mmCIF file of C-alpha atoms in Angstrom:
data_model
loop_
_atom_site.group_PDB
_atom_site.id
_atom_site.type_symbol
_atom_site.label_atom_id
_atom_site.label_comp_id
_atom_site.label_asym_id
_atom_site.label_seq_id
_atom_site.Cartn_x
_atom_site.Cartn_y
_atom_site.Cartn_z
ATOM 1 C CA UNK A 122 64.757 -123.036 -65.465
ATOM 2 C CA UNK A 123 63.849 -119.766 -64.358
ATOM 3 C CA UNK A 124 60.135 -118.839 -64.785
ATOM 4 C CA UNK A 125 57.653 -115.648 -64.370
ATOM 5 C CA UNK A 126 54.018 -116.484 -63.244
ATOM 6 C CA UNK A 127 51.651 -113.741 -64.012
ATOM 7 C CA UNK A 128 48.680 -114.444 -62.331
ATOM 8 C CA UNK A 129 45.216 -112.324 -62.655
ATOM 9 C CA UNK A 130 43.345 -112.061 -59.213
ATOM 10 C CA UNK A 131 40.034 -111.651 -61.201
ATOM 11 C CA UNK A 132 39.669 -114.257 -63.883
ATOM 12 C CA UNK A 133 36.643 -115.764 -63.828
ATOM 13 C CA UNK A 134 37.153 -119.698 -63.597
ATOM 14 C CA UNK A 135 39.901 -120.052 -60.793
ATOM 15 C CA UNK A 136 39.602 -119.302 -57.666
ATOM 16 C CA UNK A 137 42.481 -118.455 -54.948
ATOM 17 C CA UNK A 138 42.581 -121.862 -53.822
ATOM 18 C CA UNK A 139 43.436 -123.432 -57.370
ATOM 19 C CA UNK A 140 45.761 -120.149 -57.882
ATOM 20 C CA UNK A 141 47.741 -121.727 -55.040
ATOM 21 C CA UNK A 142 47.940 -125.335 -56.133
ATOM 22 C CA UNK A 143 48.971 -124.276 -59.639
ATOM 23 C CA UNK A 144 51.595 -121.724 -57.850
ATOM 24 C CA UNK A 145 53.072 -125.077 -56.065
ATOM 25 C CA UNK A 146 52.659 -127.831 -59.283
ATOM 26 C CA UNK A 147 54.762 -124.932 -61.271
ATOM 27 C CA UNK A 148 56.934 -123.679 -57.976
ATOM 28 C CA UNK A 149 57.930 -127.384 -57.713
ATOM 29 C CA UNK A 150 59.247 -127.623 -61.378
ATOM 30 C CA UNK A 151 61.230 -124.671 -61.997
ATOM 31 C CA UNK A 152 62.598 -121.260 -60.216
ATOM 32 C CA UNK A 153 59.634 -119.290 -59.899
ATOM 33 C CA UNK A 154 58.341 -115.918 -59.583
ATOM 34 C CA UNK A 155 54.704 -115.244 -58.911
ATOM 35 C CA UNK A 156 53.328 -111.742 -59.329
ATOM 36 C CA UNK A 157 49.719 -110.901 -59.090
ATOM 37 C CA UNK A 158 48.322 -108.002 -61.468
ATOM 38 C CA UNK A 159 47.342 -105.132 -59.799
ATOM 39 C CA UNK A 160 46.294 -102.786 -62.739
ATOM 40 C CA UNK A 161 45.415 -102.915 -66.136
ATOM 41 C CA UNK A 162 48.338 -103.103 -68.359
ATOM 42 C CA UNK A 163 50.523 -104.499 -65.647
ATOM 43 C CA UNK A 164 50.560 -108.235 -67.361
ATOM 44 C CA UNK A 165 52.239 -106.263 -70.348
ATOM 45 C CA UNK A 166 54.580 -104.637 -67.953
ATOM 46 C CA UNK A 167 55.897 -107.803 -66.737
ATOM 47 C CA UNK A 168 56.236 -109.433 -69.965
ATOM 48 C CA UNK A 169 58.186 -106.563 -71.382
ATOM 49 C CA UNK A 170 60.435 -107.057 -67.836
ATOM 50 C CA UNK A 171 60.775 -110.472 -68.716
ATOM 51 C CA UNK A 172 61.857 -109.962 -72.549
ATOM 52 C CA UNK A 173 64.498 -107.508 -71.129
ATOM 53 C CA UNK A 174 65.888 -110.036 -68.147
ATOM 54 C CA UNK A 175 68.810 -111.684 -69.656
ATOM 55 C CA UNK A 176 67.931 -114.941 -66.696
ATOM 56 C CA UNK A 177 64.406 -115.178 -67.357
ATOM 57 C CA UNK A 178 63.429 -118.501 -69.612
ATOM 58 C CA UNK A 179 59.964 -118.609 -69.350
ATOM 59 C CA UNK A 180 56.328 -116.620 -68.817
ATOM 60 C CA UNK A 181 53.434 -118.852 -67.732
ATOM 61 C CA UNK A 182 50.074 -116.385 -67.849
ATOM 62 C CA UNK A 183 47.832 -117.380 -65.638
ATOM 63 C CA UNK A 184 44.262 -115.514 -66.992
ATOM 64 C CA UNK A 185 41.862 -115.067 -69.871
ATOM 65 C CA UNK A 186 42.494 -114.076 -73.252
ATOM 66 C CA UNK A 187 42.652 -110.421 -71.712
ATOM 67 C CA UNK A 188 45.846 -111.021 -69.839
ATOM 68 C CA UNK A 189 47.900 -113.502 -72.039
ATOM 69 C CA UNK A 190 47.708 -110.642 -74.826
ATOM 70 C CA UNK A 191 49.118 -108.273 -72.564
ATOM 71 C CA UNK A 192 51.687 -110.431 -72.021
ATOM 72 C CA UNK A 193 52.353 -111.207 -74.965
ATOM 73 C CA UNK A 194 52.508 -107.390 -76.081
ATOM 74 C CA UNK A 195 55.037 -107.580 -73.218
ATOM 75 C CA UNK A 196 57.134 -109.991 -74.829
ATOM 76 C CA UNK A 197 57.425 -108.391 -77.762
ATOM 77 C CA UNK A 198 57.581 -104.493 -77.221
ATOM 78 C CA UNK A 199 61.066 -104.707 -78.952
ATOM 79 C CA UNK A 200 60.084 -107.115 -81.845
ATOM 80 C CA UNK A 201 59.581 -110.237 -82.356
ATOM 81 C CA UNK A 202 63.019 -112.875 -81.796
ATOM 82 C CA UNK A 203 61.846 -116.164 -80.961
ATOM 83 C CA UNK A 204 65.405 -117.612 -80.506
ATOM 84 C CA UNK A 205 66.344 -114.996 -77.812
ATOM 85 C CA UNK A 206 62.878 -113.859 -76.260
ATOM 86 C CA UNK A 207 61.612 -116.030 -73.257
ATOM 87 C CA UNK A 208 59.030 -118.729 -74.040
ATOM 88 C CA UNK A 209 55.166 -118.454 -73.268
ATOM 89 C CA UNK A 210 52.818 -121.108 -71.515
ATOM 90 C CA UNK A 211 49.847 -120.380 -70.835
ATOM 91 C CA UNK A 212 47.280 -121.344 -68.190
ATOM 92 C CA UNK A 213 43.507 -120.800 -69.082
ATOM 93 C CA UNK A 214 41.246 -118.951 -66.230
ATOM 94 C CA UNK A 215 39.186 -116.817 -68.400
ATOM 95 C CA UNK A 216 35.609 -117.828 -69.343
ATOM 96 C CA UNK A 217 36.175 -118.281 -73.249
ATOM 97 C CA UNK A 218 40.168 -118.732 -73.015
ATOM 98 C CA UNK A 219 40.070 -119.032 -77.227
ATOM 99 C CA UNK A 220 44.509 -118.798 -77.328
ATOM 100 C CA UNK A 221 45.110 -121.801 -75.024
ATOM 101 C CA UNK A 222 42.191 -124.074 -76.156
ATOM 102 C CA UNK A 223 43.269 -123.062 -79.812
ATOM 103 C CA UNK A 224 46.347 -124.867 -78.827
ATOM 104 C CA UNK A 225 45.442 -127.868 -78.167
ATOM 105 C CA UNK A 226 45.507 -126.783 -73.984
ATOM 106 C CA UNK A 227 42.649 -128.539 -71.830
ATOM 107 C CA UNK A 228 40.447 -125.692 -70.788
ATOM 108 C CA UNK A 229 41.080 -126.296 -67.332
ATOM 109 C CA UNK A 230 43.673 -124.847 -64.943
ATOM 110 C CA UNK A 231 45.054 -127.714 -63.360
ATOM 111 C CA UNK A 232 44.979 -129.636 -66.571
ATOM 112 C CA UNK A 233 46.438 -127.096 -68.442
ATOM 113 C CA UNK A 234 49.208 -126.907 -65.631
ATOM 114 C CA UNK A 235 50.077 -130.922 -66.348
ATOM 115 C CA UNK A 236 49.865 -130.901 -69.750
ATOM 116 C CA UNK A 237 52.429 -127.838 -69.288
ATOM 117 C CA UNK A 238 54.700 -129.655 -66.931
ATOM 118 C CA UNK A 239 54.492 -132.468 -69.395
ATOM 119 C CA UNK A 240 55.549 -130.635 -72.444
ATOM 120 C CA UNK A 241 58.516 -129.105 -69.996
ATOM 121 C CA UNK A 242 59.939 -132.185 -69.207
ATOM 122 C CA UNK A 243 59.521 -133.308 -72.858
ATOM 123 C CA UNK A 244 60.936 -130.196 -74.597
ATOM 124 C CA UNK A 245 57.666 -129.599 -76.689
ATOM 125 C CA UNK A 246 57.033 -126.363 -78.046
ATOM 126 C CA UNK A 247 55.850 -124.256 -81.745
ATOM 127 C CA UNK A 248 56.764 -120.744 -82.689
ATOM 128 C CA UNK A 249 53.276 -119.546 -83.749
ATOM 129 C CA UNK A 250 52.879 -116.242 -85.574
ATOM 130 C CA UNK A 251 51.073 -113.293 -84.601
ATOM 131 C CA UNK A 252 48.693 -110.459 -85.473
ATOM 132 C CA UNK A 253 50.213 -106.855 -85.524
ATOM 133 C CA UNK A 254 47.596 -103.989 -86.134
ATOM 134 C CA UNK A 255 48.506 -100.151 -85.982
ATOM 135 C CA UNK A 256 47.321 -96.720 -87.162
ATOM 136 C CA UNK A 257 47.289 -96.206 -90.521
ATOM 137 C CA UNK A 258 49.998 -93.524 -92.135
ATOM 138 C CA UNK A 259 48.200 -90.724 -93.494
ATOM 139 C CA UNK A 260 45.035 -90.977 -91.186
ATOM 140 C CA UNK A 261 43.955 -89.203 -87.877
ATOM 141 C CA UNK A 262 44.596 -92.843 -86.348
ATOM 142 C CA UNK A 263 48.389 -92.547 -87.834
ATOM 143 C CA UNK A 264 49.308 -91.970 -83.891
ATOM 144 C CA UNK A 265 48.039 -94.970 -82.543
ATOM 145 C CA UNK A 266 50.642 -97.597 -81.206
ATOM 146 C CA UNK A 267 51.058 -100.530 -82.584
ATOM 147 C CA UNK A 268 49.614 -103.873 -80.805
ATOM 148 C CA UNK A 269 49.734 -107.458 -80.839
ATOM 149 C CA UNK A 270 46.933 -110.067 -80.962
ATOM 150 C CA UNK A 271 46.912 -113.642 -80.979
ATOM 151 C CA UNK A 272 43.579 -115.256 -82.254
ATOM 152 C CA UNK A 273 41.398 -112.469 -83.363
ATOM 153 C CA UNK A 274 40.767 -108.594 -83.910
ATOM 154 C CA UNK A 275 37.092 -107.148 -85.242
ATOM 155 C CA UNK A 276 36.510 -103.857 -86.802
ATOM 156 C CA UNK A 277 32.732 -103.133 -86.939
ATOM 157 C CA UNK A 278 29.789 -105.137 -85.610
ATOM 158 C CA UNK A 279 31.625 -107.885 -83.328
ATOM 159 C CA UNK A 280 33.857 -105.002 -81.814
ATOM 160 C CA UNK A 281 30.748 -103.573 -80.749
ATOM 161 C CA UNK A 282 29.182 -106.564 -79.326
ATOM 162 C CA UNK A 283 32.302 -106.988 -77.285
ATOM 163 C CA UNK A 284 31.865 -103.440 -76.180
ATOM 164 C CA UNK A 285 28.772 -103.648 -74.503
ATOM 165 C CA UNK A 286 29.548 -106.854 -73.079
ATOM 166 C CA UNK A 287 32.694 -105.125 -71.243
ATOM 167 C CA UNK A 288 30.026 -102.193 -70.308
ATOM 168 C CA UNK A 289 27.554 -104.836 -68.690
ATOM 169 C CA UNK A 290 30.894 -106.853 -66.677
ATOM 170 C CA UNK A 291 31.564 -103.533 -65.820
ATOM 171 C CA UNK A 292 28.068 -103.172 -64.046
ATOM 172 C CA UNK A 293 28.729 -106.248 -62.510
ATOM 173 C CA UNK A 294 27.121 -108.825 -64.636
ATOM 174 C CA UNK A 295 29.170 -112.436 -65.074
ATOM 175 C CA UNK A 296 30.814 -113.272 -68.536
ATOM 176 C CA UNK A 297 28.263 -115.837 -69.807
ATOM 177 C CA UNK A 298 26.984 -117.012 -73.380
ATOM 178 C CA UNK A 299 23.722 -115.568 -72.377
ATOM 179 C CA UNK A 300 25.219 -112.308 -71.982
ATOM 180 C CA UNK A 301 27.075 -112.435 -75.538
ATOM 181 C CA UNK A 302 23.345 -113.153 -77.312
ATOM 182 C CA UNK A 303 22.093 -110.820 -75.728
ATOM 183 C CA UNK A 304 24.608 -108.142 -76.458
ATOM 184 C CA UNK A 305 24.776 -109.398 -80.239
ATOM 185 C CA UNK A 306 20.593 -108.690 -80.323
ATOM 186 C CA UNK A 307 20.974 -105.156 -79.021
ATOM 187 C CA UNK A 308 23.937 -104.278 -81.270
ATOM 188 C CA UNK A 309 22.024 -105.681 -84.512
ATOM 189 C CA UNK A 310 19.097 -103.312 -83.600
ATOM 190 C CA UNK A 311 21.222 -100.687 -82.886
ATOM 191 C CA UNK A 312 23.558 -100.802 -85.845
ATOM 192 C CA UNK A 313 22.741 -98.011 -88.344
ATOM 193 C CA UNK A 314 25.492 -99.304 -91.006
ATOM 194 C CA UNK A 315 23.980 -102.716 -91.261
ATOM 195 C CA UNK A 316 22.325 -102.434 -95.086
ATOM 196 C CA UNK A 317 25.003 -100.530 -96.142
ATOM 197 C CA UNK A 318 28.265 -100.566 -94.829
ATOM 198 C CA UNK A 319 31.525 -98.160 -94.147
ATOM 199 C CA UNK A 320 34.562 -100.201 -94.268
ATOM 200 C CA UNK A 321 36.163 -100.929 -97.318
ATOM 201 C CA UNK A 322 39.424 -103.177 -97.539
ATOM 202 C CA UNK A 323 42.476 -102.663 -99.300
ATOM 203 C CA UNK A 324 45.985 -104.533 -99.898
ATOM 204 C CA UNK A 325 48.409 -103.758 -102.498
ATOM 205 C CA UNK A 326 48.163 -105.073 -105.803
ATOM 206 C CA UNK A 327 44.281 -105.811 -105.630
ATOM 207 C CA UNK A 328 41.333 -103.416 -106.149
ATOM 208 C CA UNK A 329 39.496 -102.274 -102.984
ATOM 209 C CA UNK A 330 36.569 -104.236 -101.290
ATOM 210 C CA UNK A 331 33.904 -101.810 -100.139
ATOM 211 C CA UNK A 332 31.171 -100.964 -98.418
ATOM 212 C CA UNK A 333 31.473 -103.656 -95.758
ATOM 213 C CA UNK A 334 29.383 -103.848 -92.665
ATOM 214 C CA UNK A 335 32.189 -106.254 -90.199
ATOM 215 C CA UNK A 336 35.287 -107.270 -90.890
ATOM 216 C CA UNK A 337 36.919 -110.410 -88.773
ATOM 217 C CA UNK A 338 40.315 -110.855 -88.698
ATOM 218 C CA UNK A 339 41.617 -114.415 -87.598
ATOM 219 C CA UNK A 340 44.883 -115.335 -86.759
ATOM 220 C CA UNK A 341 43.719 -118.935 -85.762
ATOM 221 C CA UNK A 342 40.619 -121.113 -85.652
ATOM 222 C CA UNK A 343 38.535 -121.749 -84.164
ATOM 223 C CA UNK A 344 37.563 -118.370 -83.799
ATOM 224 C CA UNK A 345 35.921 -118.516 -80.422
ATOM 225 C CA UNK A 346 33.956 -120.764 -78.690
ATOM 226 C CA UNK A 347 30.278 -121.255 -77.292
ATOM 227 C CA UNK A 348 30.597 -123.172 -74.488
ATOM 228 C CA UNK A 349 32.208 -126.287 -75.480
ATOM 229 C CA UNK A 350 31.536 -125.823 -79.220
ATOM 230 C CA UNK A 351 33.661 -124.189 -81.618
ATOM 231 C CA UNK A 352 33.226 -121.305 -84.089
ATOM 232 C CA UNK A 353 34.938 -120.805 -87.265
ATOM 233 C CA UNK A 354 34.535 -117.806 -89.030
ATOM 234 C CA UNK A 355 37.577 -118.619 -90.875
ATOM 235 C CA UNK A 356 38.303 -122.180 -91.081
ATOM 236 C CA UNK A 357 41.427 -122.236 -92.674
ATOM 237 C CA UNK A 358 43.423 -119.619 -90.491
ATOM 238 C CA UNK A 359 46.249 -121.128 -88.520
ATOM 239 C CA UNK A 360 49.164 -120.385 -86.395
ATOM 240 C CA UNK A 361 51.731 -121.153 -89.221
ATOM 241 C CA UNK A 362 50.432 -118.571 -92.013
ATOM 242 C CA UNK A 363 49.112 -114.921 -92.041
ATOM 243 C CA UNK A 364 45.646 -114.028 -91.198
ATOM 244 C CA UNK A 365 42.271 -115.065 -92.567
ATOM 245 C CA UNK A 366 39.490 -112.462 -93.230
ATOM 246 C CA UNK A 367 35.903 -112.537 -92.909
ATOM 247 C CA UNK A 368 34.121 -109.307 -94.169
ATOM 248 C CA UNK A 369 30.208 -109.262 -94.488
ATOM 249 C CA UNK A 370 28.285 -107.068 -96.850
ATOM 250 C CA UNK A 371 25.302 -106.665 -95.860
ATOM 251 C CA UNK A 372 23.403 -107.554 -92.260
ATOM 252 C CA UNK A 373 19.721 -107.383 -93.067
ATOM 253 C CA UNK A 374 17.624 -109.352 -90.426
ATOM 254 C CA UNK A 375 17.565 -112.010 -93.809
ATOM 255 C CA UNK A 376 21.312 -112.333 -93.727
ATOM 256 C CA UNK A 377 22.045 -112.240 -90.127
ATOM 257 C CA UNK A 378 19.712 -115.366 -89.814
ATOM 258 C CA UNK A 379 21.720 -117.037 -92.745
ATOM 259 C CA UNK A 380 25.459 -115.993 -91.615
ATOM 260 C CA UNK A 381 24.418 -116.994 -87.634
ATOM 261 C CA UNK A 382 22.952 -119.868 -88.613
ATOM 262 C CA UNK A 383 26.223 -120.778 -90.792
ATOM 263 C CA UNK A 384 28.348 -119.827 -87.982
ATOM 264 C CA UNK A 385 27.058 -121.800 -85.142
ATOM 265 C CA UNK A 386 26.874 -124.948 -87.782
ATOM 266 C CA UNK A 387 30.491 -123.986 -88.972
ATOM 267 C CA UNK A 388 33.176 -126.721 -88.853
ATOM 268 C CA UNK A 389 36.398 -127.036 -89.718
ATOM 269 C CA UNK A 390 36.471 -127.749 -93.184
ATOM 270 C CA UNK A 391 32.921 -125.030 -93.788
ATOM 271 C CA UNK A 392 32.559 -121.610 -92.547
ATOM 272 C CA UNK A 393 30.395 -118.784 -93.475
ATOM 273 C CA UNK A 394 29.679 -118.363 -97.120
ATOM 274 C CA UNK A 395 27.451 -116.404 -99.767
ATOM 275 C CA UNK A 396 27.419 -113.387 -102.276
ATOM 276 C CA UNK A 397 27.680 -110.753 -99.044
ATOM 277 C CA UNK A 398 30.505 -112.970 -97.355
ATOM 278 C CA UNK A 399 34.347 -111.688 -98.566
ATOM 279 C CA UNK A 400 36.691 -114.039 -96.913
ATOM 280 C CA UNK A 401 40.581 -113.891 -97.255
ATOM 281 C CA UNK A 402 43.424 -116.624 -96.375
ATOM 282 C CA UNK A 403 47.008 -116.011 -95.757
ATOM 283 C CA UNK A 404 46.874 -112.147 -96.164
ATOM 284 C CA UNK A 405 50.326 -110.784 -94.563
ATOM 285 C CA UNK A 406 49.371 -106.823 -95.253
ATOM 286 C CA UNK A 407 46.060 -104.793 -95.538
ATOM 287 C CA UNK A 408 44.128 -101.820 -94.478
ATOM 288 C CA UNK A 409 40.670 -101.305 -93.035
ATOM 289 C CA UNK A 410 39.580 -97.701 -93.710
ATOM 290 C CA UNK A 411 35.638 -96.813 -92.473
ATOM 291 C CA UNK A 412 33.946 -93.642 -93.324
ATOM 292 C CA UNK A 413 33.179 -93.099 -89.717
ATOM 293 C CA UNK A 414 34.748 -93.832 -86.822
ATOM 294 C CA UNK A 415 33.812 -97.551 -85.668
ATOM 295 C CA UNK A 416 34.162 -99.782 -82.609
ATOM 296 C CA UNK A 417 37.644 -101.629 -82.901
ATOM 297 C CA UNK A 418 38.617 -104.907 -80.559
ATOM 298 C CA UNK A 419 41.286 -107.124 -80.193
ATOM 299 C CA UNK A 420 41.392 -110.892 -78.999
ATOM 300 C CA UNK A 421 37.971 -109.347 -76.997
ATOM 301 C CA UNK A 422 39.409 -106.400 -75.577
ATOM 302 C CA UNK A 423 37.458 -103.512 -76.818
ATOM 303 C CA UNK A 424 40.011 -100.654 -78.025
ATOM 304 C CA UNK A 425 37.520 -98.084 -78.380
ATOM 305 C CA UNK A 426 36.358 -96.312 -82.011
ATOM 306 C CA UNK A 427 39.057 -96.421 -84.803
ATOM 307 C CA UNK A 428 38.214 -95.205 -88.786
ATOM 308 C CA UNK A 429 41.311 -96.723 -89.948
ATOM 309 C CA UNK A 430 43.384 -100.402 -88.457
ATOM 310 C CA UNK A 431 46.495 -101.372 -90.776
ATOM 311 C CA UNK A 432 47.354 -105.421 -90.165
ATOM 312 C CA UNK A 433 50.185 -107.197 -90.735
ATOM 313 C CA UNK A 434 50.180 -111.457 -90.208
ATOM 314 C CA UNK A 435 53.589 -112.069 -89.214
ATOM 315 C CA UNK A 436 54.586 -116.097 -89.237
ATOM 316 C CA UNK A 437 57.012 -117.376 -86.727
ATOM 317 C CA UNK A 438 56.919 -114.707 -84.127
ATOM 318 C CA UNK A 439 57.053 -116.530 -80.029
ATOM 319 C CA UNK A 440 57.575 -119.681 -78.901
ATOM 320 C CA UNK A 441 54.991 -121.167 -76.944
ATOM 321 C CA UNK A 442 54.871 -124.192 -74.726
ATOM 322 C CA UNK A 443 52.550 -126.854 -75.619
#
């Protein structure tokens, strides 16, 4: 077997020593190619090289959630073909790692790494399917390309908590929990749309949902992670269907209390719930239009401001090592 090994210098839980070991467990196993990232959007370069190498069999991506979605966006510049494409493993070093850990991966390196050379020697693997999200025909976001996620995208409030956490990493602070809180506080105070919101929903066939504050798309659940706990905002969104959406109404200090509290008690079988709560399962095509432009992330990359995000959930589209 041939592999690629896209490694990220920077992520945050492995350090160049356990880069190395992981580099000789895999090195030992296969044919391998290690290539260290050297600017941003250079996972996704390599990943599209790989999809367009007719020897290459496999991408391991060594990094947060930040790097394996490059890679995957890589993978599938052309399309989606999980029969001829090469397959993905993935090795968590990010601090919330929500892909790999939503597989069933330890969320440790060298774990990860033996569970991987495990499923290798036993020919495990699922085709999972994906997010796609583009600009909307018709809008001024009609230009933007389209791009791939794999657990999660946020239109609203959560896209601009991630914001100003990537604004605070870039002033040097580490990615903690504490930081997240405290980022989530300063964007509730800050939000003007919070009593009455901009975003309204639409898919064909169904009248439009409007005047939403967030909307939380979910391609799998959990939908991140606090530390060792789990958070489901959509509870029944998996890799084998379409995505899950969780849309709020309304975030008066009353109802953040209530939907926070329901989300860090959430469980698999319970998520957020209540008359300003719209929540969707299996949807394969809808629009998010806003009134005003509106920060936009995907699986916790912030992609700047956005007024209009067309999704489609599309079921069996890589095949991932597990």
């Amino acid at each position: 077997m041939r592999a690629l090994l896209v490694v990220n210098p920077a992520a945050t839980t492995t350090s160049a020593r356990t880069r190395d070991v992981l580099i000789h467990a895999l090195a030992s196993e296969m044919k391998l190619e290690a290539v260290s990232t050297e600017y941003r959007g250079h996972a996704r370069d390599l990943g599209r090289r790989a999809a367009e190498s007719d020897d290459i069999d496999l991408v391991v991506a060594l990094g947060g959630d930040g790097t394996v979605n490059e890679v995957v966006n890589g993978l599938l510049h052309h399309g989606p073909d999980p029969d001829r494409l090469p397959r993905l493993a993935v090795v968590p070093g990010g601090s919330t790692n929500v892909f790999a850990r939503a597989l069933g991966l330890p969320n440790d390196a060298v774990e990860a790494t033996g569970a991987i050379l495990d499923a290798l020697r036993d020919r495990t693997e699922r085709t999972v399917g994906l997010g796609l999200a583009a600009g909307t025909p018709g809008t001024e976001d009609e230009g933007v390309p389209r791009r791939w996620f794999t657990f999660c995208a946020g239109f609203g409030f959560d896209a601009g908590v991630v914001g100003r956490v990537e604004q605070q990493r870039e002033r040097g602070r580490r990615s903690t929990h504490a930081l997240y809180i405290r980022q989530v506080l300063r964007q509730f105070l800050d939000e003007p749309n919070r009593r009455r919101g901009t975003i309204t929903l639409e898919q064909p066939g169904t009248d439009p949902v409007t005047d939403l504050v967030l909307s939380i798309v979910c391609n799998t659940s959990p939908w991140t992670y606090l530390g060792n706990r789990p958070v489901y905002a959509s509870p029944r969104a998996s890799f084998d269907t379409a995505l899950d959406v969780l849309a709020l109404s309304r975030l008066s200090t009353p109802a953040v209390a209530r939907y926070a509290t329901q989300l860090l008690t959430s469980t698999p079988d319970r998520g957020p719930h209540g008359k300003h709560a719209v929540t969707l399962h299996d949807q394969t095509d809808f629009t998010l239009h806003s009134k005003v432009p509106l920060p936009f992330q995907m699986d916790g990359d912030h992609l700047g401001l956005r007024t209009s995000v067309t999704f489609t959930g599309v079921r069996r589209a890589l095949r991932v090592i597990v």
